[in-house]
Amino acid sequence: MRKIYVIGLGSGNPDHMTIQAIKALNEVDVFFMVDKGAAASELIDVREEICRRFIEDPHYRIVRARNPERDARSADYRHGVEEWHKARAAVFEDLIRDELGADECGAFLVWGDPSLYDSTIRILQHVLAQRSVSFEYEVIPGISSVQALAAAHKIPLNNIGEAVHITTGRKLAEGRMGDAESVVVMLDGENSFRSAPATNSTIYWGAYLGMPDETIIAGPVEEVADRIEEVRRTLREKKGWIMDIYLLKQERDDA
């Protein structure tokens, strides 16, 4: 039976690798790397560096595939994502069927943690549901960007006894923040923190967390919003891509 590992790598620092993840790396015959193009080649480079650093017997091989692009113009967001997942599932199916032997072990290396705003697990489940190729899979957790953000700013995520809400920039812009005092926002390409109510007064922002270009900014939203936008635009133009995340937090004396 083919086996697939879905391995969480952490948010960009090879030192984020857990012992469990390193053990899994050393069992892998084939690493599948989905290439998002030249602008994001650094993401592939980090994955390859992790393999070189932690794999003791370099018998493995790397197979690259082009990542299908999502139609961001689709009026129905969920339908657009579902169609994109189907396209990615077709790529994954071909990789597993054509590049992985019947008794070999393959792996997808996932930025952050595979359970948090990543599609790899869903796509593998979709492939299995098609019944055209069989395999078993195991998920190895990793340090998420949420954890890395809190560590970089040296703060707890939650106020005492309070909840933490994790959402997306799109939901934040729609005013759907939940009732938590601490709101973590991911996948925000539109600077939606400007939509935050005044009660969520402090923003803790970070880009390229764990990587050499890590950049963090914190302060009241109304005071640092312009700075974050400018820094974010500059970094994106410089590198060709950006991954950022932020925490909106209602500060209290007993937090």
Short mmCIF file of C-alpha atoms in Angstrom, two decimals:
data_model
loop_
_atom_site.label_atom_id
_atom_site.label_comp_id
_atom_site.label_asym_id
_atom_site.label_seq_id
_atom_site.Cartn_x
_atom_site.Cartn_y
_atom_site.Cartn_z
CA MET A 1 0.00 0.00 0.00
CA ARG A 2 1.29 3.43 -0.89
CA LYS A 3 1.65 5.82 2.04
CA ILE A 4 1.47 9.61 2.02
CA TYR A 5 2.71 11.90 4.76
CA VAL A 6 1.29 15.40 5.09
CA ILE A 7 4.06 17.09 7.05
CA GLY A 8 3.72 20.47 8.74
CA LEU A 9 6.98 22.40 8.34
CA GLY A 10 6.34 25.41 10.53
CA SER A 11 6.12 28.92 9.17
CA GLY A 12 9.45 29.15 7.38
CA ASN A 13 12.21 28.55 9.90
CA PRO A 14 13.83 25.10 9.60
CA ASP A 15 14.24 25.16 13.38
CA HIS A 16 10.45 24.85 13.63
CA MET A 17 10.70 21.22 12.54
CA THR A 18 9.51 18.79 15.21
CA ILE A 19 11.20 15.48 15.98
CA GLN A 20 8.07 13.72 14.68
CA ALA A 21 8.33 15.60 11.38
CA ILE A 22 12.03 14.83 11.03
CA LYS A 23 11.37 11.12 11.60
CA ALA A 24 8.69 11.20 8.91
CA LEU A 25 11.03 12.97 6.46
CA ASN A 26 13.48 10.11 6.80
CA GLU A 27 10.85 7.56 5.74
CA VAL A 28 9.95 9.32 2.50
CA ASP A 29 10.93 8.08 -0.97
CA VAL A 30 9.27 10.84 -3.00
CA PHE A 31 8.56 14.46 -2.07
CA PHE A 32 5.82 16.12 -4.11
CA MET A 33 6.34 19.86 -4.41
CA VAL A 34 3.61 21.93 -6.00
CA ASP A 35 5.28 24.88 -7.68
CA LYS A 36 3.52 28.26 -7.51
CA GLY A 37 5.86 29.88 -10.04
CA ALA A 38 9.05 31.92 -10.04
CA ALA A 39 7.67 34.63 -7.75
CA ALA A 40 7.22 32.11 -4.92
CA SER A 41 10.26 29.94 -5.66
CA GLU A 42 11.61 30.72 -2.19
CA LEU A 43 8.87 28.52 -0.75
CA ILE A 44 10.25 25.57 -2.72
CA ASP A 45 13.81 26.49 -1.78
CA VAL A 46 13.00 26.30 1.94
CA ARG A 47 11.39 22.90 1.50
CA GLU A 48 14.46 21.59 -0.33
CA GLU A 49 16.77 23.03 2.33
CA ILE A 50 14.76 21.26 5.05
CA CYS A 51 15.18 17.96 3.19
CA ARG A 52 18.93 18.47 2.84
CA ARG A 53 19.33 19.44 6.47
CA PHE A 54 17.31 16.72 8.17
CA ILE A 55 17.35 13.63 5.94
CA GLU A 56 20.20 11.33 6.90
CA ASP A 57 20.19 9.03 3.88
CA PRO A 58 19.53 11.11 0.74
CA HIS A 59 17.91 8.35 -1.29
CA TYR A 60 14.78 10.41 -1.86
CA ARG A 61 13.68 12.12 -5.05
CA ILE A 62 11.71 15.32 -5.59
CA VAL A 63 8.88 15.59 -8.09
CA ARG A 64 7.54 19.01 -8.97
CA ALA A 65 4.17 19.86 -10.41
CA ARG A 66 2.63 23.13 -11.49
CA ASN A 67 -0.01 24.46 -9.13
CA PRO A 68 -3.34 25.17 -10.89
CA GLU A 69 -4.39 28.78 -10.51
CA ARG A 70 -7.63 29.68 -8.74
CA ASP A 71 -10.04 31.89 -10.61
CA ALA A 72 -10.14 34.86 -8.24
CA ARG A 73 -12.73 36.56 -10.46
CA SER A 74 -15.43 34.01 -9.66
CA ALA A 75 -18.47 35.71 -8.13
CA ASP A 76 -19.16 32.60 -6.03
CA TYR A 77 -16.10 32.30 -3.78
CA ARG A 78 -16.89 28.83 -2.44
CA HIS A 79 -17.61 27.44 -5.93
CA GLY A 80 -14.36 28.93 -7.21
CA VAL A 81 -12.38 27.29 -4.43
CA GLU A 82 -14.12 23.95 -4.94
CA GLU A 83 -13.26 24.01 -8.65
CA TRP A 84 -9.68 24.88 -7.79
CA HIS A 85 -9.52 21.98 -5.34
CA LYS A 86 -10.78 19.62 -8.05
CA ALA A 87 -8.01 20.80 -10.38
CA ARG A 88 -5.41 20.31 -7.65
CA ALA A 89 -6.85 16.87 -6.85
CA ALA A 90 -6.31 15.83 -10.48
CA VAL A 91 -2.66 16.90 -10.19
CA PHE A 92 -2.23 15.03 -6.90
CA GLU A 93 -3.85 11.92 -8.34
CA ASP A 94 -1.45 11.89 -11.30
CA LEU A 95 1.55 12.39 -9.02
CA ILE A 96 0.62 9.56 -6.67
CA ARG A 97 -0.34 7.14 -9.44
CA ASP A 98 2.57 7.85 -11.79
CA GLU A 99 5.44 8.77 -9.46
CA LEU A 100 4.93 6.63 -6.36
CA GLY A 101 5.57 2.91 -6.38
CA ALA A 102 3.11 0.49 -4.84
CA ASP A 103 5.23 0.07 -1.71
CA GLU A 104 6.75 3.55 -1.54
CA CYS A 105 6.18 6.49 0.77
CA GLY A 106 5.44 9.98 -0.55
CA ALA A 107 5.02 13.33 1.19
CA PHE A 108 3.54 16.78 0.76
CA LEU A 109 5.38 19.40 2.80
CA VAL A 110 2.88 21.93 4.14
CA TRP A 111 3.70 25.45 5.29
CA GLY A 112 2.64 25.93 8.91
CA ASP A 113 0.19 23.30 10.15
CA PRO A 114 -1.84 21.12 7.74
CA SER A 115 -5.03 21.57 9.75
CA LEU A 116 -5.20 25.38 9.51
CA TYR A 117 -6.23 27.07 6.24
CA ASP A 118 -4.47 24.54 4.04
CA SER A 119 -6.19 22.40 1.43
CA THR A 120 -3.84 19.38 1.26
CA ILE A 121 -5.88 17.10 3.53
CA ARG A 122 -9.16 17.91 1.76
CA ILE A 123 -7.57 17.30 -1.63
CA LEU A 124 -6.15 13.93 -0.62
CA GLN A 125 -9.59 12.95 0.71
CA HIS A 126 -11.07 13.96 -2.65
CA VAL A 127 -8.52 11.82 -4.48
CA LEU A 128 -9.36 8.81 -2.31
CA ALA A 129 -13.08 9.34 -2.94
CA GLN A 130 -12.49 8.97 -6.68
CA ARG A 131 -11.20 5.41 -6.04
CA SER A 132 -8.76 5.56 -8.96
CA VAL A 133 -5.65 5.26 -6.78
CA SER A 134 -5.37 3.83 -3.27
CA PHE A 135 -3.10 4.93 -0.44
CA GLU A 136 -3.10 5.59 3.26
CA TYR A 137 -2.03 8.90 4.72
CA GLU A 138 -0.81 10.36 8.00
CA VAL A 139 -0.79 13.98 9.12
CA ILE A 140 2.17 15.41 11.05
CA PRO A 141 1.35 18.70 12.81
CA GLY A 142 3.59 21.73 12.55
CA ILE A 143 4.06 25.12 14.20
CA SER A 144 1.45 27.42 12.68
CA SER A 145 1.86 31.06 11.71
CA VAL A 146 -0.60 31.84 14.51
CA GLN A 147 1.86 30.52 17.07
CA ALA A 148 4.80 32.14 15.32
CA LEU A 149 3.02 35.52 15.32
CA ALA A 150 2.38 35.42 19.07
CA ALA A 151 5.98 34.36 19.75
CA ALA A 152 7.39 37.11 17.53
CA HIS A 153 5.40 39.77 19.40
CA LYS A 154 6.01 38.09 22.80
CA ILE A 155 2.32 38.05 23.68
CA PRO A 156 -0.38 35.54 24.62
CA LEU A 157 -3.11 35.18 22.00
CA ASN A 158 -5.99 35.27 24.47
CA ASN A 159 -7.07 37.51 27.29
CA ILE A 160 -7.56 35.72 30.61
CA GLY A 161 -10.34 33.15 30.28
CA GLU A 162 -11.38 34.53 26.88
CA ALA A 163 -11.75 32.95 23.46
CA VAL A 164 -9.64 33.38 20.33
CA HIS A 165 -11.42 33.62 16.98
CA ILE A 166 -9.53 32.67 13.79
CA THR A 167 -10.96 33.99 10.54
CA THR A 168 -10.07 35.35 7.11
CA GLY A 169 -9.72 38.85 5.72
CA ARG A 170 -12.81 38.29 3.59
CA LYS A 171 -14.93 37.43 6.63
CA LEU A 172 -13.52 40.37 8.56
CA ALA A 173 -14.43 42.75 5.75
CA GLU A 174 -17.98 41.36 5.89
CA GLY A 175 -18.14 42.26 9.59
CA ARG A 176 -18.15 38.62 10.70
CA MET A 177 -15.69 38.72 13.60
CA GLY A 178 -17.51 36.68 16.21
CA ASP A 179 -17.63 37.97 19.79
CA ALA A 180 -14.06 37.13 20.86
CA GLU A 181 -11.75 39.82 22.22
CA SER A 182 -8.85 38.34 20.25
CA VAL A 183 -9.25 37.80 16.51
CA VAL A 184 -6.55 36.22 14.34
CA VAL A 185 -6.90 37.11 10.67
CA MET A 186 -5.35 35.05 7.86
CA LEU A 187 -5.51 35.23 4.06
CA ASP A 188 -6.09 38.98 3.95
CA GLY A 189 -5.03 40.55 0.67
CA GLU A 190 -7.10 43.71 1.11
CA ASN A 191 -5.90 45.21 4.42
CA SER A 192 -9.25 44.38 5.99
CA PHE A 193 -8.01 45.33 9.46
CA ARG A 194 -9.40 48.78 8.65
CA SER A 195 -12.84 47.17 9.02
CA ALA A 196 -12.23 46.26 12.65
CA PRO A 197 -14.46 47.86 15.28
CA ALA A 198 -12.84 50.42 17.56
CA THR A 199 -13.00 48.01 20.51
CA ASN A 200 -10.42 45.78 18.81
CA SER A 201 -7.92 48.57 19.12
CA THR A 202 -4.52 46.89 18.87
CA ILE A 203 -3.08 45.06 15.88
CA TYR A 204 -0.12 42.70 15.99
CA TRP A 205 0.98 42.15 12.38
CA GLY A 206 3.67 39.92 10.95
CA ALA A 207 4.97 38.92 7.52
CA TYR A 208 7.37 36.11 6.52
CA LEU A 209 7.25 34.83 10.10
CA GLY A 210 10.22 32.62 10.93
CA MET A 211 12.07 33.58 7.76
CA PRO A 212 15.09 35.91 7.37
CA ASP A 213 12.79 38.71 6.14
CA GLU A 214 10.43 38.46 9.12
CA THR A 215 8.78 41.85 9.69
CA ILE A 216 6.46 42.75 12.57
CA ILE A 217 4.50 45.87 13.48
CA ALA A 218 2.24 46.46 16.48
CA GLY A 219 0.11 49.31 17.78
CA PRO A 220 -3.36 50.83 17.76
CA VAL A 221 -4.97 50.18 14.38
CA GLU A 222 -5.63 53.84 13.69
CA GLU A 223 -1.97 54.68 14.34
CA VAL A 224 -0.21 51.91 12.41
CA ALA A 225 -2.66 51.02 9.60
CA ASP A 226 -0.98 53.28 7.03
CA ARG A 227 2.46 52.00 7.99
CA ILE A 228 1.39 48.36 7.67
CA GLU A 229 -0.10 49.01 4.23
CA GLU A 230 3.06 50.74 3.02
CA VAL A 231 5.43 48.09 4.41
CA ARG A 232 3.25 45.30 3.05
CA ARG A 233 3.21 46.88 -0.43
CA THR A 234 6.99 47.41 -0.39
CA LEU A 235 7.73 43.85 0.72
CA ARG A 236 5.42 42.36 -1.87
CA GLU A 237 7.01 44.41 -4.66
CA LYS A 238 10.49 43.42 -3.48
CA LYS A 239 9.91 39.66 -3.16
CA GLY A 240 7.02 39.10 -5.58
CA TRP A 241 4.91 37.40 -2.91
CA ILE A 242 3.88 37.89 0.69
CA MET A 243 2.46 35.77 3.50
CA ASP A 244 1.24 37.75 6.47
CA ILE A 245 -1.10 37.38 9.40
CA TYR A 246 -2.30 39.57 12.24
CA LEU A 247 -4.03 39.58 15.59
CA LEU A 248 -6.65 42.18 16.49
CA LYS A 249 -6.92 42.38 20.23
CA GLN A 250 -9.02 44.30 22.69
CA GLU A 251 -6.54 45.16 25.41
CA ARG A 252 -7.54 44.93 29.06
CA ASP A 253 -5.63 45.59 32.28
CA ASP A 254 -6.09 41.95 33.34
CA ALA A 255 -5.27 40.51 29.88
#
